[in-house]
Amino acid sequence: FLRKARCKMADILLEVNDAVYPEQELTNIIHFFPVAKRYKKLHITFTYQPKYVYDEEVCRPFLYEGAKQYDKSLLNHFEEQFREHLPLSNFLTLSFDDASGAYRGCAHRHNPTQEHEIGEDFASLGFYRGAIGTGDWRAVINVHAIITGDVTYHLKIEGEE
């Protein structure tokens, strides 16, 4: 959902390579990044992996607990039917607050490779366009589901003039 070709003049405001773990499920990971001058837009690249989990032995307990919690009738034929619900997915999303504390939107998308823009005149779907004010902005990684032992992610934010 990018509207224009990228500018060549860009400053890297934040670049993070990290991982999240099962105990961080249903939490938020906050990354502050300084915006020291005015930019026309922020360009955001976000990737995480692995996305899908196909291993039946890893997925079975998650599906069993879900059936137990939400629909016990599914337990009657669980062993015959649980494979129909594979693969399961790790799921991380991204949201932003600007330096004034205003919410600038979110990307609650399942694609594990994403590019977004927040700018004065344009913003990717889910985000609010507007001036890129100076100060400390906040990128928030929302950890919705971790099926694997860990999920690695890369977040890069560039300010473009």
Short mmCIF file of N, CA and C in Angstrom, two decimals:
data_model
loop_
_atom_site.label_atom_id
_atom_site.label_comp_id
_atom_site.label_asym_id
_atom_site.label_seq_id
_atom_site.Cartn_x
_atom_site.Cartn_y
_atom_site.Cartn_z
N PHE A 1 0.80 -1.19 0.00
CA PHE A 1 0.00 0.00 0.00
C PHE A 1 0.85 1.26 0.00
N LEU A 2 1.96 1.22 -0.67
CA LEU A 2 2.79 2.41 -0.78
C LEU A 2 2.41 3.15 -2.03
N ARG A 3 2.28 4.46 -1.91
CA ARG A 3 1.77 5.27 -3.00
C ARG A 3 2.85 5.74 -3.95
N LYS A 4 4.02 6.09 -3.45
CA LYS A 4 5.04 6.70 -4.29
C LYS A 4 6.35 5.92 -4.19
N ALA A 5 7.22 6.20 -5.15
CA ALA A 5 8.58 5.63 -5.07
C ALA A 5 9.29 6.26 -3.87
N ARG A 6 10.18 5.50 -3.27
CA ARG A 6 10.88 5.97 -2.08
C ARG A 6 11.91 7.03 -2.41
N CYS A 7 12.04 8.00 -1.50
CA CYS A 7 13.09 9.02 -1.61
C CYS A 7 14.45 8.37 -1.39
N LYS A 8 15.47 9.01 -1.92
CA LYS A 8 16.83 8.52 -1.69
C LYS A 8 17.41 9.08 -0.40
N MET A 9 16.93 10.25 0.05
CA MET A 9 17.43 10.88 1.27
C MET A 9 16.66 10.33 2.47
N ALA A 10 17.28 9.40 3.20
CA ALA A 10 16.61 8.81 4.35
C ALA A 10 17.60 8.64 5.49
N ASP A 11 17.13 8.91 6.69
CA ASP A 11 17.92 8.69 7.90
C ASP A 11 17.32 7.48 8.62
N ILE A 12 18.17 6.60 9.08
CA ILE A 12 17.68 5.47 9.87
C ILE A 12 17.45 5.98 11.29
N LEU A 13 16.20 5.91 11.73
CA LEU A 13 15.82 6.38 13.06
C LEU A 13 15.81 5.25 14.08
N LEU A 14 15.55 4.04 13.60
CA LEU A 14 15.55 2.87 14.47
C LEU A 14 15.77 1.64 13.60
N GLU A 15 16.61 0.75 14.08
CA GLU A 15 16.75 -0.56 13.44
C GLU A 15 16.99 -1.58 14.55
N VAL A 16 16.08 -2.54 14.64
CA VAL A 16 16.10 -3.52 15.72
C VAL A 16 15.98 -4.91 15.13
N ASN A 17 16.86 -5.80 15.56
CA ASN A 17 16.74 -7.23 15.30
C ASN A 17 16.63 -7.87 16.67
N ASP A 18 15.51 -8.55 16.93
CA ASP A 18 15.30 -9.12 18.26
C ASP A 18 14.40 -10.34 18.14
N ALA A 19 14.02 -10.88 19.28
CA ALA A 19 13.15 -12.06 19.31
C ALA A 19 12.14 -11.91 20.43
N VAL A 20 11.01 -12.58 20.27
CA VAL A 20 10.02 -12.69 21.34
C VAL A 20 9.81 -14.17 21.62
N TYR A 21 9.35 -14.45 22.84
CA TYR A 21 9.26 -15.82 23.35
C TYR A 21 7.86 -16.09 23.87
N PRO A 22 7.50 -17.36 24.05
CA PRO A 22 6.13 -17.69 24.48
C PRO A 22 5.66 -16.94 25.73
N GLU A 23 6.54 -16.69 26.68
CA GLU A 23 6.13 -15.98 27.89
C GLU A 23 5.78 -14.51 27.62
N GLN A 24 6.11 -14.01 26.43
CA GLN A 24 5.76 -12.63 26.06
C GLN A 24 4.46 -12.55 25.27
N GLU A 25 3.81 -13.68 25.06
CA GLU A 25 2.54 -13.67 24.34
C GLU A 25 1.54 -12.78 25.08
N LEU A 26 0.75 -12.04 24.32
CA LEU A 26 -0.25 -11.11 24.83
C LEU A 26 0.37 -9.95 25.60
N THR A 27 1.56 -9.55 25.18
CA THR A 27 2.21 -8.36 25.72
C THR A 27 2.56 -7.43 24.57
N ASN A 28 3.08 -6.26 24.92
CA ASN A 28 3.52 -5.28 23.93
C ASN A 28 5.00 -5.00 24.16
N ILE A 29 5.76 -4.95 23.08
CA ILE A 29 7.18 -4.61 23.12
C ILE A 29 7.28 -3.19 22.57
N ILE A 30 7.79 -2.28 23.39
CA ILE A 30 7.84 -0.87 23.01
C ILE A 30 9.26 -0.49 22.62
N HIS A 31 9.37 0.14 21.45
CA HIS A 31 10.65 0.68 20.99
C HIS A 31 10.46 2.19 20.77
N PHE A 32 11.15 2.99 21.59
CA PHE A 32 11.14 4.44 21.40
C PHE A 32 12.19 4.79 20.35
N PHE A 33 11.88 5.79 19.53
CA PHE A 33 12.88 6.27 18.58
C PHE A 33 12.77 7.77 18.45
N PRO A 34 13.92 8.46 18.47
CA PRO A 34 13.91 9.91 18.40
C PRO A 34 13.75 10.41 16.96
N VAL A 35 12.92 11.41 16.81
CA VAL A 35 12.79 12.12 15.54
C VAL A 35 13.34 13.52 15.82
N ALA A 36 14.58 13.76 15.39
CA ALA A 36 15.29 14.99 15.75
C ALA A 36 15.00 16.15 14.80
N LYS A 37 14.46 15.85 13.62
CA LYS A 37 14.13 16.93 12.68
C LYS A 37 12.85 16.55 11.95
N ARG A 38 12.32 17.51 11.24
CA ARG A 38 11.06 17.25 10.53
C ARG A 38 11.32 16.45 9.26
N TYR A 39 10.48 15.47 9.07
CA TYR A 39 10.54 14.65 7.85
C TYR A 39 9.19 14.74 7.15
N LYS A 40 9.22 14.47 5.85
CA LYS A 40 7.96 14.39 5.11
C LYS A 40 7.22 13.11 5.43
N LYS A 41 8.00 12.04 5.67
CA LYS A 41 7.34 10.78 5.99
C LYS A 41 8.30 9.84 6.71
N LEU A 42 7.69 8.87 7.36
CA LEU A 42 8.42 7.75 7.94
C LEU A 42 8.16 6.53 7.06
N HIS A 43 9.21 5.80 6.79
CA HIS A 43 9.08 4.55 6.04
C HIS A 43 9.40 3.42 7.03
N ILE A 44 8.49 2.47 7.14
CA ILE A 44 8.60 1.40 8.13
C ILE A 44 8.68 0.06 7.42
N THR A 45 9.67 -0.73 7.80
CA THR A 45 9.81 -2.10 7.31
C THR A 45 9.75 -3.01 8.54
N PHE A 46 8.88 -4.02 8.49
CA PHE A 46 8.70 -4.93 9.62
C PHE A 46 8.59 -6.35 9.08
N THR A 47 9.43 -7.23 9.60
CA THR A 47 9.37 -8.65 9.22
C THR A 47 9.50 -9.50 10.48
N TYR A 48 8.89 -10.68 10.44
CA TYR A 48 9.10 -11.65 11.52
C TYR A 48 9.03 -13.06 10.96
N GLN A 49 9.67 -13.97 11.70
CA GLN A 49 9.68 -15.38 11.27
C GLN A 49 9.97 -16.30 12.45
N PRO A 50 9.52 -17.53 12.41
CA PRO A 50 8.69 -18.12 11.37
C PRO A 50 7.24 -17.64 11.50
N LYS A 51 6.51 -17.71 10.43
CA LYS A 51 5.10 -17.35 10.44
C LYS A 51 4.24 -18.58 10.77
N TYR A 52 4.43 -19.64 10.00
CA TYR A 52 3.55 -20.81 10.13
C TYR A 52 4.24 -21.96 10.84
N VAL A 53 3.43 -22.72 11.55
CA VAL A 53 3.91 -23.91 12.26
C VAL A 53 3.09 -25.09 11.75
N TYR A 54 3.77 -26.04 11.14
CA TYR A 54 3.11 -27.21 10.56
C TYR A 54 3.26 -28.46 11.43
N ASP A 55 4.18 -28.45 12.35
CA ASP A 55 4.49 -29.62 13.16
C ASP A 55 3.28 -30.00 14.03
N GLU A 56 2.73 -31.19 13.79
CA GLU A 56 1.54 -31.64 14.52
C GLU A 56 1.78 -31.72 16.02
N GLU A 57 2.97 -32.15 16.42
CA GLU A 57 3.25 -32.30 17.85
C GLU A 57 3.33 -30.95 18.55
N VAL A 58 3.77 -29.93 17.85
CA VAL A 58 3.82 -28.58 18.42
C VAL A 58 2.41 -27.99 18.47
N CYS A 59 1.63 -28.20 17.42
CA CYS A 59 0.31 -27.58 17.30
C CYS A 59 -0.77 -28.27 18.14
N ARG A 60 -0.67 -29.57 18.30
CA ARG A 60 -1.72 -30.34 18.99
C ARG A 60 -2.11 -29.73 20.35
N PRO A 61 -1.15 -29.42 21.25
CA PRO A 61 -1.57 -28.89 22.56
C PRO A 61 -2.31 -27.54 22.47
N PHE A 62 -1.92 -26.69 21.54
CA PHE A 62 -2.60 -25.40 21.38
C PHE A 62 -4.04 -25.62 20.92
N LEU A 63 -4.21 -26.52 19.96
CA LEU A 63 -5.56 -26.79 19.46
C LEU A 63 -6.42 -27.47 20.52
N TYR A 64 -5.82 -28.38 21.27
CA TYR A 64 -6.56 -29.09 22.31
C TYR A 64 -7.04 -28.11 23.39
N GLU A 65 -6.15 -27.23 23.83
CA GLU A 65 -6.52 -26.24 24.85
C GLU A 65 -7.59 -25.28 24.34
N GLY A 66 -7.49 -24.91 23.06
CA GLY A 66 -8.50 -24.05 22.47
C GLY A 66 -9.86 -24.72 22.41
N ALA A 67 -9.88 -25.99 22.03
CA ALA A 67 -11.14 -26.75 21.98
C ALA A 67 -11.72 -26.88 23.39
N LYS A 68 -10.88 -27.16 24.36
CA LYS A 68 -11.32 -27.30 25.75
C LYS A 68 -11.94 -26.00 26.27
N GLN A 69 -11.33 -24.89 25.90
CA GLN A 69 -11.78 -23.60 26.41
C GLN A 69 -13.03 -23.08 25.69
N TYR A 70 -13.11 -23.28 24.36
CA TYR A 70 -14.16 -22.63 23.59
C TYR A 70 -15.29 -23.53 23.12
N ASP A 71 -15.02 -24.82 22.91
CA ASP A 71 -16.07 -25.71 22.41
C ASP A 71 -15.71 -27.15 22.74
N LYS A 72 -16.12 -27.60 23.92
CA LYS A 72 -15.76 -28.94 24.39
C LYS A 72 -16.28 -30.05 23.48
N SER A 73 -17.31 -29.76 22.68
CA SER A 73 -17.82 -30.80 21.77
C SER A 73 -16.77 -31.19 20.73
N LEU A 74 -15.82 -30.31 20.46
CA LEU A 74 -14.74 -30.62 19.51
C LEU A 74 -13.82 -31.71 20.04
N LEU A 75 -13.81 -31.91 21.35
CA LEU A 75 -12.93 -32.92 21.94
C LEU A 75 -13.37 -34.34 21.61
N ASN A 76 -14.64 -34.53 21.25
CA ASN A 76 -15.16 -35.87 20.92
C ASN A 76 -14.42 -36.51 19.76
N HIS A 77 -14.02 -35.73 18.80
CA HIS A 77 -13.34 -36.25 17.61
C HIS A 77 -12.03 -35.51 17.37
N PHE A 78 -11.40 -35.07 18.44
CA PHE A 78 -10.23 -34.22 18.33
C PHE A 78 -9.11 -34.86 17.51
N GLU A 79 -8.74 -36.09 17.83
CA GLU A 79 -7.60 -36.74 17.15
C GLU A 79 -7.85 -36.91 15.66
N GLU A 80 -9.09 -37.12 15.26
CA GLU A 80 -9.41 -37.28 13.84
C GLU A 80 -9.46 -35.95 13.10
N GLN A 81 -9.73 -34.86 13.83
CA GLN A 81 -10.01 -33.60 13.14
C GLN A 81 -9.00 -32.47 13.35
N PHE A 82 -8.09 -32.58 14.30
CA PHE A 82 -7.25 -31.41 14.60
C PHE A 82 -6.37 -31.02 13.42
N ARG A 83 -6.00 -31.97 12.56
CA ARG A 83 -5.13 -31.65 11.42
C ARG A 83 -5.78 -30.69 10.43
N GLU A 84 -7.11 -30.63 10.44
CA GLU A 84 -7.84 -29.72 9.55
C GLU A 84 -7.54 -28.25 9.88
N HIS A 85 -7.02 -28.01 11.08
CA HIS A 85 -6.78 -26.63 11.53
C HIS A 85 -5.32 -26.21 11.40
N LEU A 86 -4.52 -27.04 10.77
CA LEU A 86 -3.11 -26.72 10.56
C LEU A 86 -2.93 -25.95 9.26
N PRO A 87 -1.94 -25.12 9.12
CA PRO A 87 -0.93 -24.76 10.12
C PRO A 87 -1.47 -23.72 11.10
N LEU A 88 -0.80 -23.61 12.22
CA LEU A 88 -1.05 -22.51 13.15
C LEU A 88 -0.07 -21.38 12.82
N SER A 89 -0.36 -20.19 13.32
CA SER A 89 0.46 -19.03 12.96
C SER A 89 0.96 -18.29 14.19
N ASN A 90 2.22 -17.89 14.12
CA ASN A 90 2.70 -16.86 15.02
C ASN A 90 2.09 -15.55 14.51
N PHE A 91 1.85 -14.61 15.41
CA PHE A 91 1.19 -13.38 14.97
C PHE A 91 1.69 -12.18 15.78
N LEU A 92 2.40 -11.29 15.09
CA LEU A 92 2.87 -10.03 15.65
C LEU A 92 2.27 -8.89 14.83
N THR A 93 1.89 -7.81 15.48
CA THR A 93 1.39 -6.64 14.77
C THR A 93 2.15 -5.41 15.24
N LEU A 94 1.88 -4.29 14.59
CA LEU A 94 2.66 -3.09 14.80
C LEU A 94 1.73 -1.89 14.93
N SER A 95 2.02 -1.01 15.90
CA SER A 95 1.29 0.26 16.02
C SER A 95 2.26 1.38 16.39
N PHE A 96 1.81 2.63 16.22
CA PHE A 96 2.67 3.80 16.45
C PHE A 96 1.94 4.88 17.22
N ASP A 97 2.71 5.55 18.07
CA ASP A 97 2.28 6.79 18.73
C ASP A 97 3.32 7.84 18.40
N ASP A 98 2.87 9.07 18.10
CA ASP A 98 3.84 10.11 17.76
C ASP A 98 4.39 10.77 19.02
N ALA A 99 5.23 11.77 18.84
CA ALA A 99 5.92 12.41 19.96
C ALA A 99 4.97 13.12 20.91
N SER A 100 3.79 13.50 20.44
CA SER A 100 2.81 14.15 21.32
C SER A 100 2.00 13.13 22.11
N GLY A 101 2.19 11.83 21.79
CA GLY A 101 1.43 10.77 22.44
C GLY A 101 0.19 10.36 21.66
N ALA A 102 -0.05 11.03 20.52
CA ALA A 102 -1.22 10.70 19.71
C ALA A 102 -1.02 9.36 19.00
N TYR A 103 -2.06 8.57 18.98
CA TYR A 103 -2.07 7.29 18.28
C TYR A 103 -2.03 7.56 16.78
N ARG A 104 -1.06 6.97 16.06
CA ARG A 104 -0.93 7.20 14.63
C ARG A 104 -1.33 6.00 13.80
N GLY A 105 -1.87 4.96 14.45
CA GLY A 105 -2.43 3.85 13.70
C GLY A 105 -1.72 2.53 13.93
N CYS A 106 -2.25 1.53 13.22
CA CYS A 106 -1.72 0.18 13.40
C CYS A 106 -1.79 -0.62 12.10
N ALA A 107 -1.00 -1.67 12.09
CA ALA A 107 -1.00 -2.61 10.97
C ALA A 107 -1.25 -4.00 11.56
N HIS A 108 -2.51 -4.33 11.75
CA HIS A 108 -2.88 -5.65 12.25
C HIS A 108 -3.11 -6.56 11.05
N ARG A 109 -1.98 -6.93 10.44
CA ARG A 109 -2.01 -7.75 9.24
C ARG A 109 -1.25 -9.03 9.50
N HIS A 110 -1.68 -10.08 8.85
CA HIS A 110 -1.03 -11.38 9.05
C HIS A 110 0.23 -11.57 8.22
N ASN A 111 0.46 -10.73 7.24
CA ASN A 111 1.66 -10.87 6.41
C ASN A 111 2.90 -10.66 7.27
N PRO A 112 3.86 -11.61 7.26
CA PRO A 112 5.05 -11.46 8.09
C PRO A 112 6.10 -10.51 7.50
N THR A 113 5.86 -9.98 6.32
CA THR A 113 6.74 -8.99 5.70
C THR A 113 5.88 -7.79 5.32
N GLN A 114 6.16 -6.65 5.94
CA GLN A 114 5.31 -5.48 5.75
C GLN A 114 6.13 -4.22 5.53
N GLU A 115 5.60 -3.32 4.71
CA GLU A 115 6.15 -1.98 4.53
C GLU A 115 5.01 -0.99 4.65
N HIS A 116 5.27 0.09 5.39
CA HIS A 116 4.24 1.10 5.63
C HIS A 116 4.86 2.49 5.55
N GLU A 117 3.99 3.48 5.36
CA GLU A 117 4.39 4.88 5.39
C GLU A 117 3.44 5.66 6.28
N ILE A 118 4.01 6.61 6.99
CA ILE A 118 3.23 7.61 7.70
C ILE A 118 3.83 8.94 7.27
N GLY A 119 3.01 9.78 6.64
CA GLY A 119 3.53 11.05 6.13
C GLY A 119 2.53 12.18 6.26
N GLU A 120 3.01 13.36 5.87
CA GLU A 120 2.18 14.56 5.93
C GLU A 120 0.94 14.42 5.05
N ASP A 121 1.12 13.90 3.83
CA ASP A 121 0.04 13.86 2.85
C ASP A 121 -0.51 12.48 2.56
N PHE A 122 0.11 11.46 3.12
CA PHE A 122 -0.28 10.09 2.82
C PHE A 122 0.10 9.18 3.98
N ALA A 123 -0.73 8.17 4.20
CA ALA A 123 -0.39 7.13 5.17
C ALA A 123 -0.93 5.81 4.65
N SER A 124 -0.19 4.75 4.91
CA SER A 124 -0.65 3.41 4.54
C SER A 124 -1.95 3.10 5.29
N LEU A 125 -2.72 2.17 4.75
CA LEU A 125 -3.97 1.79 5.38
C LEU A 125 -3.74 1.41 6.84
N GLY A 126 -4.60 1.94 7.70
CA GLY A 126 -4.50 1.68 9.13
C GLY A 126 -3.78 2.76 9.89
N PHE A 127 -3.10 3.67 9.18
CA PHE A 127 -2.34 4.73 9.83
C PHE A 127 -2.95 6.09 9.50
N TYR A 128 -2.65 7.09 10.35
CA TYR A 128 -3.15 8.44 10.15
C TYR A 128 -2.05 9.32 9.56
N ARG A 129 -2.39 10.01 8.49
CA ARG A 129 -1.43 10.95 7.91
C ARG A 129 -1.38 12.19 8.78
N GLY A 130 -0.29 12.94 8.63
CA GLY A 130 -0.13 14.18 9.37
C GLY A 130 1.34 14.49 9.51
N ALA A 131 1.63 15.65 10.06
CA ALA A 131 3.01 16.10 10.22
C ALA A 131 3.80 15.10 11.06
N ILE A 132 5.06 14.95 10.69
CA ILE A 132 5.97 14.09 11.44
C ILE A 132 6.71 15.01 12.42
N GLY A 133 6.15 15.16 13.61
CA GLY A 133 6.70 16.06 14.60
C GLY A 133 7.95 15.51 15.26
N THR A 134 8.76 16.43 15.76
CA THR A 134 10.00 16.02 16.44
C THR A 134 9.70 15.55 17.85
N GLY A 135 10.62 14.74 18.37
CA GLY A 135 10.49 14.19 19.72
C GLY A 135 10.57 12.67 19.68
N ASP A 136 10.27 12.06 20.80
CA ASP A 136 10.35 10.60 20.91
C ASP A 136 9.04 9.96 20.48
N TRP A 137 9.10 9.21 19.39
CA TRP A 137 7.97 8.42 18.91
C TRP A 137 8.05 7.04 19.54
N ARG A 138 6.96 6.30 19.40
CA ARG A 138 6.88 4.97 19.99
C ARG A 138 6.36 3.98 18.96
N ALA A 139 7.16 2.94 18.70
CA ALA A 139 6.72 1.81 17.88
C ALA A 139 6.39 0.68 18.85
N VAL A 140 5.22 0.08 18.68
CA VAL A 140 4.77 -0.97 19.60
C VAL A 140 4.54 -2.25 18.80
N ILE A 141 5.25 -3.30 19.19
CA ILE A 141 5.02 -4.62 18.61
C ILE A 141 4.06 -5.34 19.54
N ASN A 142 2.90 -5.67 19.02
CA ASN A 142 1.87 -6.38 19.78
C ASN A 142 2.07 -7.86 19.55
N VAL A 143 2.34 -8.60 20.62
CA VAL A 143 2.62 -10.04 20.52
C VAL A 143 1.30 -10.78 20.78
N HIS A 144 0.64 -11.19 19.70
CA HIS A 144 -0.66 -11.84 19.81
C HIS A 144 -0.56 -13.35 20.02
N ALA A 145 0.33 -14.00 19.29
CA ALA A 145 0.43 -15.47 19.39
C ALA A 145 1.84 -15.92 19.07
N ILE A 146 2.38 -16.75 19.96
CA ILE A 146 3.68 -17.39 19.75
C ILE A 146 3.45 -18.90 19.87
N ILE A 147 3.54 -19.57 18.76
CA ILE A 147 3.34 -21.03 18.72
C ILE A 147 4.69 -21.73 18.80
N THR A 148 5.68 -21.15 18.17
CA THR A 148 7.03 -21.72 18.18
C THR A 148 7.75 -21.30 19.46
N GLY A 149 8.91 -21.81 19.69
CA GLY A 149 9.68 -21.44 20.87
C GLY A 149 10.08 -19.98 20.88
N ASP A 150 10.38 -19.42 19.72
CA ASP A 150 10.71 -18.01 19.63
C ASP A 150 10.39 -17.52 18.22
N VAL A 151 10.22 -16.22 18.13
CA VAL A 151 9.94 -15.56 16.85
C VAL A 151 10.92 -14.40 16.74
N THR A 152 11.70 -14.37 15.68
CA THR A 152 12.63 -13.27 15.47
C THR A 152 11.94 -12.18 14.64
N TYR A 153 12.33 -10.94 14.89
CA TYR A 153 11.75 -9.86 14.11
C TYR A 153 12.81 -8.81 13.78
N HIS A 154 12.52 -8.07 12.72
CA HIS A 154 13.35 -6.95 12.28
C HIS A 154 12.42 -5.77 12.07
N LEU A 155 12.75 -4.66 12.69
CA LEU A 155 11.98 -3.43 12.55
C LEU A 155 12.95 -2.32 12.17
N LYS A 156 12.65 -1.66 11.04
CA LYS A 156 13.49 -0.55 10.58
C LYS A 156 12.57 0.63 10.27
N ILE A 157 12.94 1.79 10.82
CA ILE A 157 12.16 3.00 10.58
C ILE A 157 13.12 4.06 10.04
N GLU A 158 12.74 4.62 8.90
CA GLU A 158 13.55 5.64 8.25
C GLU A 158 12.76 6.92 8.12
N GLY A 159 13.41 8.05 8.36
CA GLY A 159 12.82 9.35 8.12
C GLY A 159 13.25 9.84 6.76
N GLU A 160 12.26 10.23 5.96
CA GLU A 160 12.54 10.67 4.59
C GLU A 160 12.15 12.13 4.42
N GLU A 161 13.07 12.89 3.79
CA GLU A 161 12.86 14.32 3.57
C GLU A 161 12.12 14.58 2.29
#
